CSV table of C-alpha atoms in Angstrom, one decimal:
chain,number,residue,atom,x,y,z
A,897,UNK,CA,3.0,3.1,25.4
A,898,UNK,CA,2.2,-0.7,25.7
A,899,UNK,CA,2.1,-1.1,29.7
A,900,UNK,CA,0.7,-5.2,28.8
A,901,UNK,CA,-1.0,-7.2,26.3
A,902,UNK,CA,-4.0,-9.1,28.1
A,903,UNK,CA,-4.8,-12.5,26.8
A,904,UNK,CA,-7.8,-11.2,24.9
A,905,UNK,CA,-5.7,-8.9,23.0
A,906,UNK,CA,-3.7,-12.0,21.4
A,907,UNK,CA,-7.0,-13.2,20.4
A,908,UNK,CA,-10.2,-11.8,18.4
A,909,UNK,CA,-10.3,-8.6,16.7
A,910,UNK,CA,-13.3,-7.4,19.2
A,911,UNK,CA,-11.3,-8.2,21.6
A,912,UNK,CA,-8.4,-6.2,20.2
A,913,UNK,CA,-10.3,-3.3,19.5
A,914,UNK,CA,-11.8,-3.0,23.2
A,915,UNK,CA,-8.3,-4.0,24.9
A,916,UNK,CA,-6.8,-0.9,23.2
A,917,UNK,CA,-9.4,1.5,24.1
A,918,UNK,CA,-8.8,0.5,28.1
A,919,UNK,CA,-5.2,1.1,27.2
A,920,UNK,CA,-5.7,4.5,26.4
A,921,UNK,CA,-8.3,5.3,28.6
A,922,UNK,CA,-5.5,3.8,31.2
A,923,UNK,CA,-2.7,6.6,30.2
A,924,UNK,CA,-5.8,9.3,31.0
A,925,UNK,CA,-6.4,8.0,34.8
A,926,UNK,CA,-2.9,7.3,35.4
A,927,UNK,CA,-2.3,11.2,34.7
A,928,UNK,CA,-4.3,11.6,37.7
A,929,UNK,CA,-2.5,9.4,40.0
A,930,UNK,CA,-1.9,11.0,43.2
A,931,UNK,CA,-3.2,14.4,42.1
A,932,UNK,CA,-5.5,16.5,44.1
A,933,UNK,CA,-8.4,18.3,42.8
A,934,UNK,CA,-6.3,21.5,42.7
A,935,UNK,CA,-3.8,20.3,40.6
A,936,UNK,CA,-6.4,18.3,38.2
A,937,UNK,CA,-8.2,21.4,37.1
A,938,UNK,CA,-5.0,23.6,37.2
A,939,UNK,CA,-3.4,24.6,33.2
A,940,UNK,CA,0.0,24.4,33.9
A,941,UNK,CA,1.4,24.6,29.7
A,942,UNK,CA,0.8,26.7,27.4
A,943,UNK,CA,-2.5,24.8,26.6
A,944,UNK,CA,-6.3,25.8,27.7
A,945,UNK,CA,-6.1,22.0,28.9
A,946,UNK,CA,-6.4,20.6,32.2
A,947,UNK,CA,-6.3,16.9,33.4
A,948,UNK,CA,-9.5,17.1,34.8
A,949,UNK,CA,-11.3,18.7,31.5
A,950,UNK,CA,-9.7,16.3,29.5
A,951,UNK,CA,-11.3,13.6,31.6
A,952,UNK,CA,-15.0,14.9,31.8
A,953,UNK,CA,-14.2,15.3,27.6
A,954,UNK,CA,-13.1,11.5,27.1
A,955,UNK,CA,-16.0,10.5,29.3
A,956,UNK,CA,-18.9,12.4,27.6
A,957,UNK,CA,-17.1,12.1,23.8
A,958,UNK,CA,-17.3,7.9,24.3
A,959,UNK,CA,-20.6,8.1,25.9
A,960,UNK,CA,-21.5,10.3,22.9
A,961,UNK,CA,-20.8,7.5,20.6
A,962,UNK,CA,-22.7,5.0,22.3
A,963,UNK,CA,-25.4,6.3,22.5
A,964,UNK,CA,-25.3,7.5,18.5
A,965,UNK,CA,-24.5,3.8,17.4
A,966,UNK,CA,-28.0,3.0,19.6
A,967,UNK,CA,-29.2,5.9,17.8
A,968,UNK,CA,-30.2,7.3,21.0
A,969,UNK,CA,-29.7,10.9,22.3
A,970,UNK,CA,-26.4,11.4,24.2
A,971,UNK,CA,-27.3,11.3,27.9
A,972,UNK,CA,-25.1,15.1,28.3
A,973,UNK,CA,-26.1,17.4,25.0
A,974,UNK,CA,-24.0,20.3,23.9
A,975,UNK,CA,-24.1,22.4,21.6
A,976,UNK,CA,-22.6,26.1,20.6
A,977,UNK,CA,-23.9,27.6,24.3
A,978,UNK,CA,-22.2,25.0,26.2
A,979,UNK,CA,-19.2,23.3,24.4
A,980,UNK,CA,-16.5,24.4,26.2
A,981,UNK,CA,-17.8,23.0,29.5
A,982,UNK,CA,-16.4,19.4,28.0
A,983,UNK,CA,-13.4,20.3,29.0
A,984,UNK,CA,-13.9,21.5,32.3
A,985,UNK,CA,-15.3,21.0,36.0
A,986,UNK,CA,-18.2,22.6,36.3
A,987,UNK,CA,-20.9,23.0,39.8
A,988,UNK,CA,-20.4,19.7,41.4
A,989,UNK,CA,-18.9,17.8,39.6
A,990,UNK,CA,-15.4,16.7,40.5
A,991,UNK,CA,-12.5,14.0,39.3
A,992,UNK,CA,-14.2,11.0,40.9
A,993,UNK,CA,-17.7,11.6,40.2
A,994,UNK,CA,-16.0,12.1,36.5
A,995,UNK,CA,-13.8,8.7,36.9
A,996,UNK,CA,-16.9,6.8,38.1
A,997,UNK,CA,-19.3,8.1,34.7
A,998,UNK,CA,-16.7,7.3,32.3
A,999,UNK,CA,-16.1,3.6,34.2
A,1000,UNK,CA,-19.7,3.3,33.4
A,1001,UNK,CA,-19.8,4.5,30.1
A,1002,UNK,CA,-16.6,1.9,29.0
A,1003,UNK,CA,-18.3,-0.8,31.0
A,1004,UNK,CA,-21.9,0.2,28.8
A,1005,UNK,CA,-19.7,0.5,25.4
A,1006,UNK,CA,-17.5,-2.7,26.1
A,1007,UNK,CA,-21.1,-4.6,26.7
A,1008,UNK,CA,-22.2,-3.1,23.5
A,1009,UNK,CA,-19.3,-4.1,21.3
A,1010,UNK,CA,-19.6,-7.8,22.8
A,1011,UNK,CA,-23.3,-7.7,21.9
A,1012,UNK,CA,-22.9,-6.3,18.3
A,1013,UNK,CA,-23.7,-9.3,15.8
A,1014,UNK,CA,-20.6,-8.1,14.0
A,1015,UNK,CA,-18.3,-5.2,13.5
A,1016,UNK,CA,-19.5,-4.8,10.1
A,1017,UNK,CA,-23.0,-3.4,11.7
A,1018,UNK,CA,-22.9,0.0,11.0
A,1019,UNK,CA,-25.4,3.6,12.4
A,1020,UNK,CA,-26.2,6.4,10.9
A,1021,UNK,CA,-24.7,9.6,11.9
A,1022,UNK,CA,-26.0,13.2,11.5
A,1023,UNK,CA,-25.5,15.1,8.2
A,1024,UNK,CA,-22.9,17.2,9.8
A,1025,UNK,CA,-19.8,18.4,7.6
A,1026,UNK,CA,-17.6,16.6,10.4
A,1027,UNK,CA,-18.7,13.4,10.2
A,1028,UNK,CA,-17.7,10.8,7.0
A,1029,UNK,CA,-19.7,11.4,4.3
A,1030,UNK,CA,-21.0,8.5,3.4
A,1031,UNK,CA,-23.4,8.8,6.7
A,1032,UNK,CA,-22.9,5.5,8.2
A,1033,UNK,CA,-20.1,3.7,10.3
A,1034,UNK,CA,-19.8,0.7,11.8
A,1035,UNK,CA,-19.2,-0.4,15.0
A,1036,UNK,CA,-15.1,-1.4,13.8
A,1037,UNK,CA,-14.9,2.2,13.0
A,1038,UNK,CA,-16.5,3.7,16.0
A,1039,UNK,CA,-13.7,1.6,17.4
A,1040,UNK,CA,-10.8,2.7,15.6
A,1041,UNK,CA,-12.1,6.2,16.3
A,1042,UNK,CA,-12.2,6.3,19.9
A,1043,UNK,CA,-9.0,4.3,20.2
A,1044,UNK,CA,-7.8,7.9,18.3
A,1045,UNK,CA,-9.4,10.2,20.2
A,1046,UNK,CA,-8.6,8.9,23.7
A,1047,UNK,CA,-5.2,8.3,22.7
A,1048,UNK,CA,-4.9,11.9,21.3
A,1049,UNK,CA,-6.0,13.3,24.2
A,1050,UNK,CA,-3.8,10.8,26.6
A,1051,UNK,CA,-0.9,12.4,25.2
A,1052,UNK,CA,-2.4,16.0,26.4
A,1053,UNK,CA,-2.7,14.3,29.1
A,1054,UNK,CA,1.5,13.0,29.5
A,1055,UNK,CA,2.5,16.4,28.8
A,1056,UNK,CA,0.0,18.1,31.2
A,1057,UNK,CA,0.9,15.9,33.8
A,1058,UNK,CA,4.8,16.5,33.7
A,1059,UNK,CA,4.3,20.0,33.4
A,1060,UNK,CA,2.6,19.9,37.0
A,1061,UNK,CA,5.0,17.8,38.8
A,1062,UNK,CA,7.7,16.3,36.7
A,1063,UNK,CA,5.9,12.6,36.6
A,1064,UNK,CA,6.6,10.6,32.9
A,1065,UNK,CA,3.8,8.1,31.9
A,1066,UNK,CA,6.1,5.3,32.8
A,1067,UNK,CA,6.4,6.5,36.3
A,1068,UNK,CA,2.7,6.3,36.5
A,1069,UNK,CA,2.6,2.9,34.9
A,1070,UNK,CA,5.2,2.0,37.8
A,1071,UNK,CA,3.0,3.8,40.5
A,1072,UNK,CA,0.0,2.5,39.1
A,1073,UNK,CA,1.8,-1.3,39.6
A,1074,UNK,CA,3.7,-0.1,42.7
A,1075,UNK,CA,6.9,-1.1,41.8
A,1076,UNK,CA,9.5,1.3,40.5
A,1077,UNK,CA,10.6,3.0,37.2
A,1078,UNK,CA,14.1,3.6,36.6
């Protein structure tokens, strides 16, 4: 859902590419508009997923990917022991503390992006059967593939969020603007 096209947006490809990821990443905290804590964690579909989870998974999956096209060690590391806590609330943390890492990890990967002598620059990634196998991206890709991921995830997020109280994404747009849907 296109809620605006900033001025940017009309413009450079960078430009583009970062003014699509805060779109999606947009449709993720709108979900939590209004919610409390409670109702952030809770699983109301059929679905393992909560708002909250897919939050804290957004945040750490982007700062992830920073930190592997610096070719430094993500700051959070999981592996097979500790996965599934991506996706939820664990020991102190809650959904501000989570809202407030991922605003620094866009702010840190917009900064990035800008910095980048060009899209074409590309990292290595690990030999892992997941990843492309030709073992490098570049930045344009990393791009494209968080703009997938967050959006895939801010869909979860639509559907989780009408399933606690009834709200569609364009009433959170609306809220989100304060002016009314409908």
């Amino acid at each position: 859902m296109v809620t605006h096209v900033s001025a940017e947006a009309q413009g450079d490809e960078r430009g583009a590419l970062l003014a699509f990821i805060e779109e999606q990443r947009g449709g993720i905290r709108r979900a939590l508009l209004g919610l409390t804590e409670e109702q952030a964690v809770s699983k109301p579909s059929a679905s393992e997923l909560s708002l909250a989870g897919l939050l804290k998974h957004v945040a750490e999956v982007e700062q992830g990917w920073v930190a592997r096209a610096k070719q430094e060690p993500p700051a959070i590391q999981r592996d097979e022991t500790n996965w599934h806590e991506t996706f939820q609330l664990v020991d102190g943390e809650s959904v501000q503390l989570r809202l407030a890492y991922w605003k620094n990890g866009a702010a840190e990967h917009e900064a990035d992006v800008r910095a980048v002598p060009s899209l074409d620059d590309t990292f290595p990634l690990p030999p892992d059967p997941w990843f492309p196998p030709e073992g490098r991206v570049s930045v344009r890709w990393l791009c494209l593939h968080l703009i997938r991921e967050i959006a895939r995830h801010a869909g979860h997020a639509d559907i989780i969020r009408e399933s606690l109280d009834g709200a569609t994404a364009f009433e959170l747009v609306a809220k989100e603007q304060g002016t009314s849907w409908g």
